[in-house]
GROMACS .gro file of C-alpha atoms in nm:
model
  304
    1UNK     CA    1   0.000   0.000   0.000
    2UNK     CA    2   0.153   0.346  -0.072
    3UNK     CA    3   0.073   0.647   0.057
    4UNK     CA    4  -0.104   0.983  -0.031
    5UNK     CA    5   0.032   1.305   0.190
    6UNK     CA    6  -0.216   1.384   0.471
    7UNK     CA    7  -0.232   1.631   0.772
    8UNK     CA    8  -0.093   1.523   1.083
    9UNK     CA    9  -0.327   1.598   1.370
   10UNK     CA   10  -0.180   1.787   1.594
   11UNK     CA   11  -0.236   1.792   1.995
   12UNK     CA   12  -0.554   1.877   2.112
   13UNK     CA   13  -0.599   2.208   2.302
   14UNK     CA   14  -0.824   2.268   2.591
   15UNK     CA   15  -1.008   2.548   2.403
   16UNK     CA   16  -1.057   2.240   2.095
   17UNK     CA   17  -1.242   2.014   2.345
   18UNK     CA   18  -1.557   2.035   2.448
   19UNK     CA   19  -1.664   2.152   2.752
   20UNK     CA   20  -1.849   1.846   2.849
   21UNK     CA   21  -1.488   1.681   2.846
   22UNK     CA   22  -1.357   1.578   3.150
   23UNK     CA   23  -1.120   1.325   3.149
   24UNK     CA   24  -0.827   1.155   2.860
   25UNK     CA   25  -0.728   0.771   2.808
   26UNK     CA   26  -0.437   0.635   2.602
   27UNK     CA   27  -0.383   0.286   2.483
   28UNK     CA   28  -0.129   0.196   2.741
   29UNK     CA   29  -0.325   0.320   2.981
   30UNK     CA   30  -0.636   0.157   2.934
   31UNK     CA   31  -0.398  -0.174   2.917
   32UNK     CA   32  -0.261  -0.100   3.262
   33UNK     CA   33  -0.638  -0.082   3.447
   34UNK     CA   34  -0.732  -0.402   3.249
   35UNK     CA   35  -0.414  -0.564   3.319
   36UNK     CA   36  -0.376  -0.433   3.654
   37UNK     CA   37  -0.610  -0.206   3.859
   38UNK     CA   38  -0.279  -0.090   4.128
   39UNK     CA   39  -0.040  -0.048   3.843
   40UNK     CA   40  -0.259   0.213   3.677
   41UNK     CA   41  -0.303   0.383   4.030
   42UNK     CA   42   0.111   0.375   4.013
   43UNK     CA   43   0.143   0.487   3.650
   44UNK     CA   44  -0.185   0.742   3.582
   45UNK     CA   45  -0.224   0.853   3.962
   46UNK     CA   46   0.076   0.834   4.152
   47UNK     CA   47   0.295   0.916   3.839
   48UNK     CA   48   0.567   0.693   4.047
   49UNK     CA   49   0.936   0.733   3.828
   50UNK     CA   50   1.019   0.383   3.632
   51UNK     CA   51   1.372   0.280   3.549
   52UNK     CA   52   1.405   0.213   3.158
   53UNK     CA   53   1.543  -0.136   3.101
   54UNK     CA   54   1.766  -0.215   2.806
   55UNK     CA   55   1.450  -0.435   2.628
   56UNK     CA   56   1.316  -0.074   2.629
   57UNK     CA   57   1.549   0.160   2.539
   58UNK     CA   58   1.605  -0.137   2.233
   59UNK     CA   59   1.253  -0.086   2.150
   60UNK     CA   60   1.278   0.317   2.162
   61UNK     CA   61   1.570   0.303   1.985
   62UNK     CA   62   1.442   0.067   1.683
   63UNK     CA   63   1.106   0.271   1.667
   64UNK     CA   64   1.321   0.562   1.622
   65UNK     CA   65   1.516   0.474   1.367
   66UNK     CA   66   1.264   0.290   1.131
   67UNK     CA   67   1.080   0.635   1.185
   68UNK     CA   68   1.358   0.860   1.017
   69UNK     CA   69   1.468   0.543   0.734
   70UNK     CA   70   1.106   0.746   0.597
   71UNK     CA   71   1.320   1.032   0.563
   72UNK     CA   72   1.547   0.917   0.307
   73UNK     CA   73   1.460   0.904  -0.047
   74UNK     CA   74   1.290   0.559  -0.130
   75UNK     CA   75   1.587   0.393  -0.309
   76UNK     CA   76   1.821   0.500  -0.032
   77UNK     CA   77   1.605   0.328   0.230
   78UNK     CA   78   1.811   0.003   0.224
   79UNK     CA   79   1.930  -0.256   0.507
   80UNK     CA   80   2.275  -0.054   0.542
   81UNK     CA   81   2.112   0.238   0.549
   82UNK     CA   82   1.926   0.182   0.852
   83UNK     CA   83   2.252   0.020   1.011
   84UNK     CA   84   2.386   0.370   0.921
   85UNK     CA   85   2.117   0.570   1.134
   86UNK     CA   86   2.161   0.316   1.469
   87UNK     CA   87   2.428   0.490   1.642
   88UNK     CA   88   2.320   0.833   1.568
   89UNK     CA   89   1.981   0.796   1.662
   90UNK     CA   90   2.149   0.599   2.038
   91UNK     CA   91   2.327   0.983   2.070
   92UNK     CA   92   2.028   1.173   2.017
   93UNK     CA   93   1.847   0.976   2.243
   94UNK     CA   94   2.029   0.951   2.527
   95UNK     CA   95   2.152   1.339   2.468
   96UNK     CA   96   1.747   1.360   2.546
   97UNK     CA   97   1.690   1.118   2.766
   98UNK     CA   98   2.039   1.095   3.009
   99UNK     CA   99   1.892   0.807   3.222
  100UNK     CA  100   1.922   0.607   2.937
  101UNK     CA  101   2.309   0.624   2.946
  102UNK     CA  102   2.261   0.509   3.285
  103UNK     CA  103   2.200   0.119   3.121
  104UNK     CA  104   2.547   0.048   3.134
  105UNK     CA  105   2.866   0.072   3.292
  106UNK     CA  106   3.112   0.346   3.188
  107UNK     CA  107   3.348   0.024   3.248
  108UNK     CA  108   3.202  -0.184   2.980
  109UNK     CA  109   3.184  -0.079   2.667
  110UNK     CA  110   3.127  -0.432   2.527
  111UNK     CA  111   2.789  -0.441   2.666
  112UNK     CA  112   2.683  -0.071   2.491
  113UNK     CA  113   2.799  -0.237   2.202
  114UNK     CA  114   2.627  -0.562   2.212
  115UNK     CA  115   2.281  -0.360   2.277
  116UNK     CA  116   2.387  -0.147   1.940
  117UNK     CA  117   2.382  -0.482   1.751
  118UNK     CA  118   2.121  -0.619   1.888
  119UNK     CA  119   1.887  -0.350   1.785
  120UNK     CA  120   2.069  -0.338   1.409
  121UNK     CA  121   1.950  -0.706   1.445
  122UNK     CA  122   1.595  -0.647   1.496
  123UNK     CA  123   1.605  -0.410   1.167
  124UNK     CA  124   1.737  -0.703   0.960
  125UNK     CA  125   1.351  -0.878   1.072
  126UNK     CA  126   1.171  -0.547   0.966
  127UNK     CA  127   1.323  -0.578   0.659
  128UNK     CA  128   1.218  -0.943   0.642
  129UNK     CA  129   0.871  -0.829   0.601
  130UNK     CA  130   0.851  -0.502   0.409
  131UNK     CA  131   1.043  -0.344   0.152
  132UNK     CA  132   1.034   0.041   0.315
  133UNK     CA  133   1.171   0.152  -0.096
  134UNK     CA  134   0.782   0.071  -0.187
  135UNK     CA  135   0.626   0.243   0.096
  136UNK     CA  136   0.528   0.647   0.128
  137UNK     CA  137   0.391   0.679   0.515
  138UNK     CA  138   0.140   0.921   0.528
  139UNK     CA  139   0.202   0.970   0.908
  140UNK     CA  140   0.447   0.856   1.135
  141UNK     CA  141   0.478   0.908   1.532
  142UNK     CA  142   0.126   1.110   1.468
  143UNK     CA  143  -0.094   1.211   1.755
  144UNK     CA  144  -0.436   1.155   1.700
  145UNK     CA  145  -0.763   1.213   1.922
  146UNK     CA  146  -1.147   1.190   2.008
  147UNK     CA  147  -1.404   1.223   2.217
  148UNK     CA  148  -1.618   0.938   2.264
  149UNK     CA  149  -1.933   0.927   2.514
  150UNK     CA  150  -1.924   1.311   2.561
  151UNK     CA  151  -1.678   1.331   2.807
  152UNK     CA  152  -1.351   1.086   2.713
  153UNK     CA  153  -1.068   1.235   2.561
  154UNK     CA  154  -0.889   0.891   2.373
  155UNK     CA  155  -0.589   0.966   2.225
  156UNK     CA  156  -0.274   0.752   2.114
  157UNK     CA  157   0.051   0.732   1.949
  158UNK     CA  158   0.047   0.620   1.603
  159UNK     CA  159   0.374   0.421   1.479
  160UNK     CA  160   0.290   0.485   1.132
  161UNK     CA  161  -0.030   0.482   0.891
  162UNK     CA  162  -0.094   0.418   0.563
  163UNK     CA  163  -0.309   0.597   0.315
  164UNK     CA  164  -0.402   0.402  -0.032
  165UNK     CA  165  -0.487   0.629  -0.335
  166UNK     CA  166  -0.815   0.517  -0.294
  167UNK     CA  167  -0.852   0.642   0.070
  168UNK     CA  168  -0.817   0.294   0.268
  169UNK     CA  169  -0.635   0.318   0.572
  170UNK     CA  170  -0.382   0.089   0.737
  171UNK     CA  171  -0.257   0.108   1.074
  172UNK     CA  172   0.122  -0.029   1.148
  173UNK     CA  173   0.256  -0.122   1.475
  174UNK     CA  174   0.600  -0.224   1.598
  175UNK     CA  175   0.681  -0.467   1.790
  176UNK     CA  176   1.075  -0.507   1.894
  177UNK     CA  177   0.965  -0.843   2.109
  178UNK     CA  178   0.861  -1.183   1.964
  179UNK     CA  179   0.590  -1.287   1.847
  180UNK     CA  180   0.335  -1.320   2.142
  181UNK     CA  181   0.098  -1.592   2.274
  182UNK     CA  182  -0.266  -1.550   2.152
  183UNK     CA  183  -0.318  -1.364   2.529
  184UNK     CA  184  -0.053  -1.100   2.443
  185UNK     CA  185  -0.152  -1.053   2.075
  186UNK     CA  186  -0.456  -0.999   2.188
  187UNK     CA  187  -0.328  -0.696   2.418
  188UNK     CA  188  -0.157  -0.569   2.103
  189UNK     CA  189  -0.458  -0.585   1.901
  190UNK     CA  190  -0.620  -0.406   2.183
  191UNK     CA  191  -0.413  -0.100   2.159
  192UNK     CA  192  -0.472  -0.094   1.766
  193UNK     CA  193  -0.860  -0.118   1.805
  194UNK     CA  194  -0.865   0.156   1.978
  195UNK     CA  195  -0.650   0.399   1.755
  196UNK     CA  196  -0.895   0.262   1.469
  197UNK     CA  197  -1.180   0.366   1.714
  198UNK     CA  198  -1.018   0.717   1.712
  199UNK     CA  199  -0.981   0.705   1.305
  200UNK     CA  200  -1.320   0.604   1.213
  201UNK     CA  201  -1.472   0.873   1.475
  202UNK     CA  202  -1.180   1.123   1.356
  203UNK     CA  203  -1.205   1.046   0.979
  204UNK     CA  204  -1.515   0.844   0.948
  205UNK     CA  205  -1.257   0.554   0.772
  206UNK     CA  206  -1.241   0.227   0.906
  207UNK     CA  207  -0.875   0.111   0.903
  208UNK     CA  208  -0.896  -0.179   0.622
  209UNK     CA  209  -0.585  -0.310   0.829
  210UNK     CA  210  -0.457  -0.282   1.141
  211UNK     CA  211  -0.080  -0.476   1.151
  212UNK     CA  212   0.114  -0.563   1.380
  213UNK     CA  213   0.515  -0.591   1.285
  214UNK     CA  214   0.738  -0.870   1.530
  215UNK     CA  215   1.078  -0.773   1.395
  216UNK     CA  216   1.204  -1.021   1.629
  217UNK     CA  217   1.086  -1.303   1.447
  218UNK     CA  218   1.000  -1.128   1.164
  219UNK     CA  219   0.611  -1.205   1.121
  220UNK     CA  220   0.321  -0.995   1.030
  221UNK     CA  221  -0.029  -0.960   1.235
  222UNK     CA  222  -0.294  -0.837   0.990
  223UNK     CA  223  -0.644  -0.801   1.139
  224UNK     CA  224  -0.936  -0.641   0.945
  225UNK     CA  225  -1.210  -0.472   1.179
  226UNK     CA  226  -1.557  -0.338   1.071
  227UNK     CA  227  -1.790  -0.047   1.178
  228UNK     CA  228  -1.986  -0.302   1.399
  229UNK     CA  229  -1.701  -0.407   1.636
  230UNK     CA  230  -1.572  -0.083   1.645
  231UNK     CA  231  -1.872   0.032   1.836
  232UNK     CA  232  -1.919  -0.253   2.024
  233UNK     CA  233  -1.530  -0.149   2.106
  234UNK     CA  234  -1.583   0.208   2.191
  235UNK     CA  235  -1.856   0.042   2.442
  236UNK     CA  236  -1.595  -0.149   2.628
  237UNK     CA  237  -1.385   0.154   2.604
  238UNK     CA  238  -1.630   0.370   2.794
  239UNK     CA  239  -1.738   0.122   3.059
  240UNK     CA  240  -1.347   0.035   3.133
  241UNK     CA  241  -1.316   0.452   3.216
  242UNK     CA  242  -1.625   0.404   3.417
  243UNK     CA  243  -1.463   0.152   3.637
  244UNK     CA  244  -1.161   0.359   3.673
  245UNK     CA  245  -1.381   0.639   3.750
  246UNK     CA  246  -1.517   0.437   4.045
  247UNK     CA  247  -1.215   0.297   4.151
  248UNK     CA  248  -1.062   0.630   4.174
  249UNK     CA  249  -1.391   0.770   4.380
  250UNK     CA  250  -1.356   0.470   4.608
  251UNK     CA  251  -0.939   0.509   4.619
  252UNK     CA  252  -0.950   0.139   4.540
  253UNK     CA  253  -0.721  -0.010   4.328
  254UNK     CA  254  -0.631  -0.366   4.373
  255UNK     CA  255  -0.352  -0.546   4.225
  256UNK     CA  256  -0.355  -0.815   4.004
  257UNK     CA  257  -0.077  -1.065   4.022
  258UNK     CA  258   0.016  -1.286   3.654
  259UNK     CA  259   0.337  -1.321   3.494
  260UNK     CA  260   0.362  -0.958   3.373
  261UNK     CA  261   0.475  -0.909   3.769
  262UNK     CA  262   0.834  -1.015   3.654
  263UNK     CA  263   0.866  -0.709   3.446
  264UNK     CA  264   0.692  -0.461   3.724
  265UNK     CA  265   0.935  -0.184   3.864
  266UNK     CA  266   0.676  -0.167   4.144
  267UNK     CA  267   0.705  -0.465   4.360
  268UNK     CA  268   0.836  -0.322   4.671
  269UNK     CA  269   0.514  -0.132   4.672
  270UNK     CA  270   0.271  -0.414   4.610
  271UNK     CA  271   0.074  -0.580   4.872
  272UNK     CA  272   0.088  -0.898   4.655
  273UNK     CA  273   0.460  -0.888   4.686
  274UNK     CA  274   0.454  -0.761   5.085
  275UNK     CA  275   0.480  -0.402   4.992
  276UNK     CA  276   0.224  -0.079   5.077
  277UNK     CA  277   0.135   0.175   4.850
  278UNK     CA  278   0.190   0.511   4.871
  279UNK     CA  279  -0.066   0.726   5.015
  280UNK     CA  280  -0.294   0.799   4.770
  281UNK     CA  281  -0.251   1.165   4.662
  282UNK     CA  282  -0.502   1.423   4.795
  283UNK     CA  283  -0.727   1.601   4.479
  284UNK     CA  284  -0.548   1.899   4.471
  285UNK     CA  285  -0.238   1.701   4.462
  286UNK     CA  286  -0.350   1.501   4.178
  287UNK     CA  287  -0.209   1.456   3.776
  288UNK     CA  288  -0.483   1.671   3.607
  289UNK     CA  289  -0.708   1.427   3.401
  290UNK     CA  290  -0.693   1.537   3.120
  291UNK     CA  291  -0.299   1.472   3.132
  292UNK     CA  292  -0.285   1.139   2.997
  293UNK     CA  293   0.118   1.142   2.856
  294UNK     CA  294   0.274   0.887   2.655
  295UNK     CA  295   0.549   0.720   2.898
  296UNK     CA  296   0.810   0.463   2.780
  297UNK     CA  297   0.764   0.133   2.615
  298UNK     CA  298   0.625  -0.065   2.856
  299UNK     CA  299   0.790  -0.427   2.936
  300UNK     CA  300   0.867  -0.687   2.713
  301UNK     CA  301   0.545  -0.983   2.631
  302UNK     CA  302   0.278  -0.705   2.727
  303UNK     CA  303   0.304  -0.416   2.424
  304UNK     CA  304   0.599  -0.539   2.338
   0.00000   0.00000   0.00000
């Protein structure tokens, strides 16, 4: 599918919303509550600080670079080409993001070195799967929003979309882990229903495709929604903010042990693990609701 030039929506202002609106949701968000009721407290609420681990920064690192291949001209965008951009884009990030130099020891530069290959790795399995050469992104890292049920604010992070000359849409994901189990795909599908939620109320387009992209083990996801799951979608969507809603009214967030535990930087403040939560903040103390900001990749096996 190639690609026809389109707008990139920007950020929504307060003065663009609504005044009914009260209250934003993101993919990973959402995710968190349904995977874990405490960890969204920890994340959305208590905005407690998370340590990147390397199967992150790997994942930030490979999304960032497949994003600017798109900037070179369509024969140049070639396997050694995107070797080319690793390093560079490693500077840059960690010139923005200095905890991320923090990975690994000034005293081993083997290691810093092994996680630069590793991630030139992962490229080799995006080019397993598409030829980039025959592909002209009509958005890439794009904000996009909408208000659903009068009063939601959804909004997400797309990796990249796809606009056919005909109109048809198609939503790509990346995914720098392996190819899940069918519980984790369907988590990943999950956070592309809902930015084809935001498209078809946005656009009034159904994404033909929504795909997900393991560069890992180089395999493609396709899955084709339609108008009818969408809403039932947007439903589910709605009654999962209720139930944050009340669980914030009620301060009551219970945790929710599974494997994803192994990955959680908050154990030593889970009950389930014999920790205590922080008190939980005071209303005035609060993140404002309506700030609902994209964080880091989250652990390997759930989006990733």
């Amino acid at each position: 599918m190639t690609a026809d030039p389109v707008i990139t929506q920007q950020a929504p202002t307060p003065t663009e919303l609504p005044p009914t609106v009260r209250a934003s949701l993101s993919p990973s968000r959402a995710a968190d509550f349904k995977t874990c009721p405490l960890l969204y407290r920890f994340r959305s609420i208590d905005r407690l600080p998370e340590r990147p681990t390397v199967e992150q920064a790997r994942g930030t690192l490979v999304h960032a670079v497949l994003e600017r291949l798109f900037d070179l001209p369509s024969a140049a965008r070639t396997p050694e080409a995107a070797g080319d951009l690793v390093a560079g884009q490693w500077d840059r990030l960690v010139t923005e993001q200095p905890e991320l130099g923090g990975l690994f020891p000034e005293d081993d530069p083997a290691a810093a070195a092994e996680f630069v290959r590793s991630a030139s790795a992962l490229l080799g399995g995006y080019f397993a799967v598409e030829d980039p050469r025959r592909l002209e992104p009509a958005e890439r890292e794009s904000l996009i929003s909408a208000v659903v049920d009068d009063e939601l604010l959804i909004r997400g992070y797309l990796d990249r979309l796809d606009v056919a000359p005909d109109g048809a849409l198609r939503v790509v994901d990346y995914k720098t882990g392996g190819a899940p189990r069918e519980a984790f795909e369907a988590r990943a599908l999950f956070q592309l229903k809902f930015y084809a939620l935001v498209l078809w109320r946005t656009r009034g387009v159904v994404p033909r495709v929504l795909r997900l992209l393991y560069l890992k083990d180089a395999e493609v996801c396709d899955y084709a929604p339609d108008a009818e799951e969408l809403l039932r979608f947007e439903r589910t969507v709605v009654a999962l903010w209720r139930a944050i809603e009340q669980a914030t009214a009620a301060r009551d967030f219970r945790p929710r042990p599974s494997r994803l535990c192994d990955w959680c930087s908050h154990q030593a403040r889970c009950p389930s693990f014999g920790g205590t939560p922080p008190p939980f903040p005071e209303p005035a103390a609060a993140a404002d609701p309506l700030r609902d900001a994209r964080t880091s990749p989250v652990p390997p096996g759930a989006d990733e």
